[in-house]
PDB file of C-alpha atoms in Angstrom:
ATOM      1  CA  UNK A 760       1.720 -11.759 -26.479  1.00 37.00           C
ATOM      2  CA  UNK A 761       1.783  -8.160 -25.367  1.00 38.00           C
ATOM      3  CA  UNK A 762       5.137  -5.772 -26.159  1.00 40.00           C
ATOM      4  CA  UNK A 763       6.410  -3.282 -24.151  1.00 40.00           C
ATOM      5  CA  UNK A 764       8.745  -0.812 -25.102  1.00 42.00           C
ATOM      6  CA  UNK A 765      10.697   0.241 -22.237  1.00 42.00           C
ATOM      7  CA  UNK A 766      13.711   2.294 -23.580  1.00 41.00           C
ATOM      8  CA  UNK A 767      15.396   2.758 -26.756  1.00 37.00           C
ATOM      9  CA  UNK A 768      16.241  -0.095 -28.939  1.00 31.00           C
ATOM     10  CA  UNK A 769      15.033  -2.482 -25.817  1.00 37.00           C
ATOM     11  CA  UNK A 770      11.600  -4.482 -25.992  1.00 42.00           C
ATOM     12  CA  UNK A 771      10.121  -6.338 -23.184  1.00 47.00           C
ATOM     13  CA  UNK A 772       7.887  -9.383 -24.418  1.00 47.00           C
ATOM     14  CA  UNK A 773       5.251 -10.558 -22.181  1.00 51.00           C
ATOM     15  CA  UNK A 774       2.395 -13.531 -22.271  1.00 57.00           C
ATOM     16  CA  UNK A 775      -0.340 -12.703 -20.099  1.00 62.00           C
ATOM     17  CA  UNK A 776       0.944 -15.665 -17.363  1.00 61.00           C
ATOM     18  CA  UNK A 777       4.460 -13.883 -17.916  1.00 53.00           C
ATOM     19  CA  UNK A 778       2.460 -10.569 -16.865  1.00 61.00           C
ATOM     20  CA  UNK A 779       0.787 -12.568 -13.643  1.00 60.00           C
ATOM     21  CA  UNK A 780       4.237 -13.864 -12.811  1.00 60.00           C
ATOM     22  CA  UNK A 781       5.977 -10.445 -12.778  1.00 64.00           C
ATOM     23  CA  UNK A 782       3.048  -8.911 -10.687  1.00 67.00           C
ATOM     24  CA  UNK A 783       3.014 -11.925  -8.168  1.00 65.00           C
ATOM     25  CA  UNK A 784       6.813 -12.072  -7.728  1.00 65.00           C
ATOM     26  CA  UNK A 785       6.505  -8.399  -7.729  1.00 71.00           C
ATOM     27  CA  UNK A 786       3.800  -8.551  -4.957  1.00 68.00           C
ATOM     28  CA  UNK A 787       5.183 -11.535  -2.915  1.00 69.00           C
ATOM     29  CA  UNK A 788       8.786  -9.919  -2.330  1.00 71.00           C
ATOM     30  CA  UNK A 789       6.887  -6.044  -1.240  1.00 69.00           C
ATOM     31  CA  UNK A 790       4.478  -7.774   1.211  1.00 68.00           C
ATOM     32  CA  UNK A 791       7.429 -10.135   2.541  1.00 74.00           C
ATOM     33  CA  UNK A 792       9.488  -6.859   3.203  1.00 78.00           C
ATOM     34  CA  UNK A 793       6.795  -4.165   3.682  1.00 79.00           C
ATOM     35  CA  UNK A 794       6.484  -4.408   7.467  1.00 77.00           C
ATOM     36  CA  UNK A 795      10.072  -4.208   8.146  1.00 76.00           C
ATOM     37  CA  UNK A 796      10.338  -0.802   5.646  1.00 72.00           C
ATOM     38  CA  UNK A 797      10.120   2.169   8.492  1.00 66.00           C
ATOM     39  CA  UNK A 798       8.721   5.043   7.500  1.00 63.00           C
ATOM     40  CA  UNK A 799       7.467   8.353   9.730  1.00 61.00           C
ATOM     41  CA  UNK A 800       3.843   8.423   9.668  1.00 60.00           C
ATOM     42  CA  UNK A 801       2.287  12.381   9.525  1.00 64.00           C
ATOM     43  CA  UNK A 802       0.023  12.967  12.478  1.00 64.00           C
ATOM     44  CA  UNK A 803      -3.620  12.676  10.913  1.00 68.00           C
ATOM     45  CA  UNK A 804      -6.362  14.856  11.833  1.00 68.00           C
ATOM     46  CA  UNK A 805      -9.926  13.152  11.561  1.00 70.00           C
ATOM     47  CA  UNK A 806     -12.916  15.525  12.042  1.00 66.00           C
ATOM     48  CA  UNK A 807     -15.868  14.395  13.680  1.00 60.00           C
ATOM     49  CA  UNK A 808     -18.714  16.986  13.712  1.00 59.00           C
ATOM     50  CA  UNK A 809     -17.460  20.114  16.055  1.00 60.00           C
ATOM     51  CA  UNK A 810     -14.329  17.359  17.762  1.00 65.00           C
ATOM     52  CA  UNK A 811     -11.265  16.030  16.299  1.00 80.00           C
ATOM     53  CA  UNK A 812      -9.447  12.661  16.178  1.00 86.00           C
ATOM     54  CA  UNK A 813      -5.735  12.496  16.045  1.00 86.00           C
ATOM     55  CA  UNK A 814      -4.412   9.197  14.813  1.00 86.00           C
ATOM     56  CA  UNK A 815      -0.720   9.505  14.653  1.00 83.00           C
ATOM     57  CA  UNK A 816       2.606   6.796  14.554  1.00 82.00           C
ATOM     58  CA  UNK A 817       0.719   4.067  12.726  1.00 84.00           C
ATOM     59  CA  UNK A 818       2.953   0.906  12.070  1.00 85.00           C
ATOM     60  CA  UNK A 819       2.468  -1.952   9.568  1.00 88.00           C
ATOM     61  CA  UNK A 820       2.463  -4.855  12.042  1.00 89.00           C
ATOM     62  CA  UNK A 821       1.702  -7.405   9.253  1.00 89.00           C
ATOM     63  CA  UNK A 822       0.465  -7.781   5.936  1.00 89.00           C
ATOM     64  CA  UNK A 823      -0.835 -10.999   4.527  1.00 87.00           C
ATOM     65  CA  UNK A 824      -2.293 -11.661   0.459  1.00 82.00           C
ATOM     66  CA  UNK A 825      -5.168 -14.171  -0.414  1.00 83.00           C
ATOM     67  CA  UNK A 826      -5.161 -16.722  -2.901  1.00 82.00           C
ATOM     68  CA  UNK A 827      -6.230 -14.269  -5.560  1.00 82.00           C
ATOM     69  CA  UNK A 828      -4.321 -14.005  -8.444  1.00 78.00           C
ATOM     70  CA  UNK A 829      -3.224 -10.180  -9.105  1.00 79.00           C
ATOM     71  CA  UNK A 830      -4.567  -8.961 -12.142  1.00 81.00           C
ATOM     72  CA  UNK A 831      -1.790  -7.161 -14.561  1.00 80.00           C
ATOM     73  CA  UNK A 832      -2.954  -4.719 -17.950  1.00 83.00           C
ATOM     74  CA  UNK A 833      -0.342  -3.774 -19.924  1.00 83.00           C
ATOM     75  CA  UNK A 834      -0.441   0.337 -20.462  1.00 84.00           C
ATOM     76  CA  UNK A 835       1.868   1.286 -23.682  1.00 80.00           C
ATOM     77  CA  UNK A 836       4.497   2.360 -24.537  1.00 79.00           C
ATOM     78  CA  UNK A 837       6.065   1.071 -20.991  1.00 81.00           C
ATOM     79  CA  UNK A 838       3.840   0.855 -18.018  1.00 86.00           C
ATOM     80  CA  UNK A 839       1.951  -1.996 -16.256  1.00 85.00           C
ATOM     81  CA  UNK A 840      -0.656  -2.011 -13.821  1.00 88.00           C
ATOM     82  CA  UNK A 841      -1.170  -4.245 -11.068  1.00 85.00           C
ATOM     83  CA  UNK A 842      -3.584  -4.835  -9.190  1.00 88.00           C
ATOM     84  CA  UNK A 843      -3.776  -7.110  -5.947  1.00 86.00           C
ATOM     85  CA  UNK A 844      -6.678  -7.868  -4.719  1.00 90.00           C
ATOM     86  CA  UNK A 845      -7.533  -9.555  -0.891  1.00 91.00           C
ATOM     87  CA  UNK A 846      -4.538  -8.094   0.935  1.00 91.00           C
ATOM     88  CA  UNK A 847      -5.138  -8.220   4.788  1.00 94.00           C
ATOM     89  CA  UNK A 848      -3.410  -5.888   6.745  1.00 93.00           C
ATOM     90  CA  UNK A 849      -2.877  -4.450  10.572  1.00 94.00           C
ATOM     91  CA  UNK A 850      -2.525  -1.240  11.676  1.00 92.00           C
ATOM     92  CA  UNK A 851      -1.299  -0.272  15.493  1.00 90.00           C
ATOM     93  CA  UNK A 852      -0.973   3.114  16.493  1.00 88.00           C
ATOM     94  CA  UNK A 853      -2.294   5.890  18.863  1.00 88.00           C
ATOM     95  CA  UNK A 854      -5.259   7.968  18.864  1.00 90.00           C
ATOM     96  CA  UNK A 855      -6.233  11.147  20.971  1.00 90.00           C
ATOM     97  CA  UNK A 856      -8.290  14.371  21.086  1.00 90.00           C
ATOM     98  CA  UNK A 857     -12.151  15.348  22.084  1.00 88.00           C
ATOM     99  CA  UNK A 858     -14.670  13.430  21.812  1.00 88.00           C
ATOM    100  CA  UNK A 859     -18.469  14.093  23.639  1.00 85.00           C
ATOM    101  CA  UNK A 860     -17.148  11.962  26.188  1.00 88.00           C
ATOM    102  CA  UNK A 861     -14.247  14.345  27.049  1.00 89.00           C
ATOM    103  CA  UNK A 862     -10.102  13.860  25.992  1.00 91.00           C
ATOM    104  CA  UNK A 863      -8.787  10.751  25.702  1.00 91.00           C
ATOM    105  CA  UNK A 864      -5.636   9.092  24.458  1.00 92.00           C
ATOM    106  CA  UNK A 865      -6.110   5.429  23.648  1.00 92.00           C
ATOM    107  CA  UNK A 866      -3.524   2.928  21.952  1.00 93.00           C
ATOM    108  CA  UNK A 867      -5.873   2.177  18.471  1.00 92.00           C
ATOM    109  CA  UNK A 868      -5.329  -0.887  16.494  1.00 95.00           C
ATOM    110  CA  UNK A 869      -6.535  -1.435  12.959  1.00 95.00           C
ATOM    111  CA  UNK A 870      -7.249  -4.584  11.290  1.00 97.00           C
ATOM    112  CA  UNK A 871      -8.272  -4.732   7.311  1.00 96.00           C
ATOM    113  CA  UNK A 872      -9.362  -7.292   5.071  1.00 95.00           C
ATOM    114  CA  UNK A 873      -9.759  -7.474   1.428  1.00 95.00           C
ATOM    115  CA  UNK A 874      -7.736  -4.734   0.582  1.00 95.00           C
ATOM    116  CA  UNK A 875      -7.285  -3.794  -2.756  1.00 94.00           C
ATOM    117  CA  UNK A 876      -3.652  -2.441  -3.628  1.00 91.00           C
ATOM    118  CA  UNK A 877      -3.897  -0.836  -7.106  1.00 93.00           C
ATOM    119  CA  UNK A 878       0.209  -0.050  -8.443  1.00 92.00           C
ATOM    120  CA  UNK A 879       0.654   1.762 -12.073  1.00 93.00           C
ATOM    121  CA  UNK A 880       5.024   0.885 -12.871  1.00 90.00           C
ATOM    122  CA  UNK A 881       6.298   2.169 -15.685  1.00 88.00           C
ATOM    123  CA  UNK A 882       9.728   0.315 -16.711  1.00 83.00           C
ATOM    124  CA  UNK A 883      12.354   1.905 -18.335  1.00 83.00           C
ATOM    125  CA  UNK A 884      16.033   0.759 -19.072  1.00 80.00           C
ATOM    126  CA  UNK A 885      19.377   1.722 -17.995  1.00 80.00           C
ATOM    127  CA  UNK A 886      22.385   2.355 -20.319  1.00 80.00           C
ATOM    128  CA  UNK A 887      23.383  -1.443 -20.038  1.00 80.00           C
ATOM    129  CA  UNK A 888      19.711  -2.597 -20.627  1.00 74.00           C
ATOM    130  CA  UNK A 889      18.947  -3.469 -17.480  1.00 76.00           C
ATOM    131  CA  UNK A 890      15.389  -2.528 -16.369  1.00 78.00           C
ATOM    132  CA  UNK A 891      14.280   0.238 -14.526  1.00 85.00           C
ATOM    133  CA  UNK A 892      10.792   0.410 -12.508  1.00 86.00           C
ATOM    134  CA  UNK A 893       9.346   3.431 -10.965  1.00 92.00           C
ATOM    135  CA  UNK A 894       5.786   3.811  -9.693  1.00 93.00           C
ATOM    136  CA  UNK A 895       3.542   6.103 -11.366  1.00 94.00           C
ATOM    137  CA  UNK A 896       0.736   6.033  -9.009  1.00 95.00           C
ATOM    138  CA  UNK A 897      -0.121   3.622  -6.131  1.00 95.00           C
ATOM    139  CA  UNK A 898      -3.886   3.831  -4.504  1.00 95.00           C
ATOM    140  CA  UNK A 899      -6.512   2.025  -2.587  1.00 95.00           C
ATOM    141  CA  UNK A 900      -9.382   2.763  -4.504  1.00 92.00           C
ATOM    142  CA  UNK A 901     -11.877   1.043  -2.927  1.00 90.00           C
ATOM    143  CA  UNK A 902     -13.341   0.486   1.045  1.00 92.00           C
ATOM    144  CA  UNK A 903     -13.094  -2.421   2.797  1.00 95.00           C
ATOM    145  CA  UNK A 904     -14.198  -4.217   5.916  1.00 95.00           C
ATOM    146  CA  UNK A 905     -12.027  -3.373   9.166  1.00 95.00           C
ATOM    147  CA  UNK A 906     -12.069  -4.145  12.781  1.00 95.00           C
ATOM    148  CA  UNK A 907     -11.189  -1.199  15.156  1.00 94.00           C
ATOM    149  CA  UNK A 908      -9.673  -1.925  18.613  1.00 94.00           C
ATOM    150  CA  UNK A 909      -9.252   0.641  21.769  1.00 91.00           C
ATOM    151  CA  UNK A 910      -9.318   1.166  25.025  1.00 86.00           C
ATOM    152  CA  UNK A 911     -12.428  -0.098  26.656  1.00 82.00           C
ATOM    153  CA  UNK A 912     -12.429   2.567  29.406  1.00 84.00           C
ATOM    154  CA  UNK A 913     -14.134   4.612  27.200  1.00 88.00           C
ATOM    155  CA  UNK A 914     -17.177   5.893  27.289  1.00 89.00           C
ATOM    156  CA  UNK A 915     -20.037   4.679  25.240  1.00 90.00           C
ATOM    157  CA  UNK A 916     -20.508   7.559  22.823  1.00 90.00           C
ATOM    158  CA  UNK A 917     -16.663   7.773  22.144  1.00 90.00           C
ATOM    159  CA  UNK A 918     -16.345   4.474  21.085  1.00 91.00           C
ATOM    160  CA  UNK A 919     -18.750   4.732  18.730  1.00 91.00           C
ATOM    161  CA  UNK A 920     -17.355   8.357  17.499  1.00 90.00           C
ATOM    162  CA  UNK A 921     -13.653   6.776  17.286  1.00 91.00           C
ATOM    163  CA  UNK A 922     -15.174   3.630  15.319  1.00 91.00           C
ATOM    164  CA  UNK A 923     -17.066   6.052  12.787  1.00 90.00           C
ATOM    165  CA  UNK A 924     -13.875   8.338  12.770  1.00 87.00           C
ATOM    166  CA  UNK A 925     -11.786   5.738  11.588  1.00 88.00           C
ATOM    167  CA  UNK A 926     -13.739   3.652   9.378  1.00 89.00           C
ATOM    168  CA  UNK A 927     -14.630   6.872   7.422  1.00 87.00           C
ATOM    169  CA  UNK A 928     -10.771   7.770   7.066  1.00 88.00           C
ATOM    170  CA  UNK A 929      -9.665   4.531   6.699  1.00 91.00           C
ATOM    171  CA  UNK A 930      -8.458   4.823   3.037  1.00 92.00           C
ATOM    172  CA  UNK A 931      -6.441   7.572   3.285  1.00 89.00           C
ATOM    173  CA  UNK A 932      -5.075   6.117   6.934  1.00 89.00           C
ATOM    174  CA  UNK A 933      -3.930   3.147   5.013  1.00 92.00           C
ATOM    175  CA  UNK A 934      -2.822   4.179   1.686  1.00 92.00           C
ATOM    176  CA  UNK A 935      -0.698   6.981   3.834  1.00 87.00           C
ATOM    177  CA  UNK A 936       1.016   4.298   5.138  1.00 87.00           C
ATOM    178  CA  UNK A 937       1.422   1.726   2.824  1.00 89.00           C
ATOM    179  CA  UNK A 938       1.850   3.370  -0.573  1.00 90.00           C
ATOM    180  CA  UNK A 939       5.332   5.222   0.470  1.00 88.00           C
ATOM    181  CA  UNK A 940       6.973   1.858   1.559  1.00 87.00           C
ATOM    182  CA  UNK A 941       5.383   0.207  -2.166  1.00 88.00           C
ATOM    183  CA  UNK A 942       7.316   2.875  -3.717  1.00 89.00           C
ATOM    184  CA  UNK A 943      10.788   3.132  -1.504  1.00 87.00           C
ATOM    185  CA  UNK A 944      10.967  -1.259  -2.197  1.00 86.00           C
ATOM    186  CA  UNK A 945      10.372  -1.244  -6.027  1.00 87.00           C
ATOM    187  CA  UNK A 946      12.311   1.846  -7.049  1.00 88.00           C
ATOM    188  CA  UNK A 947      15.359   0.878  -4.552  1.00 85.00           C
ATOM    189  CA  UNK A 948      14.988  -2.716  -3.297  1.00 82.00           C
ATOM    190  CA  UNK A 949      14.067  -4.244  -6.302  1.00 81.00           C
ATOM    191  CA  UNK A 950      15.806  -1.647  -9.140  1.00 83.00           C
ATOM    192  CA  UNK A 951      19.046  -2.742  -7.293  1.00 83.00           C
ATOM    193  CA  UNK A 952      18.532  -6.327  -7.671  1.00 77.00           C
ATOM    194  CA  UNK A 953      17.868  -5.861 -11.614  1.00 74.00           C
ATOM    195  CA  UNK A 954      20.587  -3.123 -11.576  1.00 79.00           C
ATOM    196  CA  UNK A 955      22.902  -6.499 -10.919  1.00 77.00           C
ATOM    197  CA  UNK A 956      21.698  -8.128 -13.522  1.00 69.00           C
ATOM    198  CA  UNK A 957      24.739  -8.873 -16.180  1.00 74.00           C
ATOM    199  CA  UNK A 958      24.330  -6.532 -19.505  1.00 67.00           C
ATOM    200  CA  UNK A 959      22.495  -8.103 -22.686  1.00 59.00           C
TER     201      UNK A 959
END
């Protein structure tokens, strides 16, 4: 049985299953909700040799998990981290610059699997004892395999400097999106459901 102190006077008790049920409920209701959280995306400026890529309003068009467990270690005093592993997610947004082939502008779709979503939550409690989560950090910290889709007009060379482009920048491209909506859902969505939560 782990303990974690999250405020004073108030201890939080978990088993390790209690820890895999918090992260998968925890999980389950940000993936179910994720796509429908709008957030601006920050034009993104990917450097290839002496061009440049803009990839710029990216949207989450879905978001999917495996059959993987997530994986939850306890951090005293009061944080957990979770870690889901095999999330599968698409990407659709438009791309433009100079590439050898000459400008383009090209609707760019981008499809990864086995994404791992890494989310450090420390919990806290309010003055009634309800508790209180806020992210610490949130990161992708590893690659992972993904598809890139564009428009087929162009040229040879391009395709392959748009595919290298974004495959080399596809952490950041992801995370950039993703990470800001993990954050806005647990320290809103979800503290307002526990803020409900009758006093102890």
């Amino acid at each position: 049985m782990y303990d974690i102190q999250s405020g004073p006077a108030v201890r939080l008790r978990f088993s390790p299953i209690g820890l895999s049920y918090i992260s998968k409920t925890i999980s389950d209701a940000i993936l179910k909700q994720i796509v429908s959280t709008s957030f601006p995306f920050k034009t993104k400026t990917v450097q290839i040799s002496r061009s440049s890529v803009k990839v710029s309003s990216l949207s989450l068009m879905s978001v999917s998990l495996s059959t993987l467990q997530p994986i939850v270690v306890p951090l005293p005093p009061n944080t957990l981290k979770a870690i889901v592993p095999g999330v599968s997610m698409t990407l659709l947004g438009s791309s433009s610059g100079r590439l050898s082939d000459g400008i383009f502008s090209t609707p760019l779709l981008l499809n990864a699997t086995d994404v791992q979503l890494a989310v450090q939550i420390t919990i806290n409690s309010d003055s009634i004892g309800n508790p209180i989560l806020k992210v610490k950090s949130c990161d992708i910290p590893n690659g992972f395999p993904m598809v890139v889709s564009y428009n087929r007009t162009l040229g040879i060379n391009s395709r392959k400097e748009l595919v290298s482009a974004s495959s080399h920048d596809a952490v950041s491209i992801f995370r950039d999106v993703v990470c800001p909506r993990v954050q806005y859902l647990i320290e809103n969505r979800i503290n307002e459901r526990f803020s409900l939560l009758p006093p102890k």
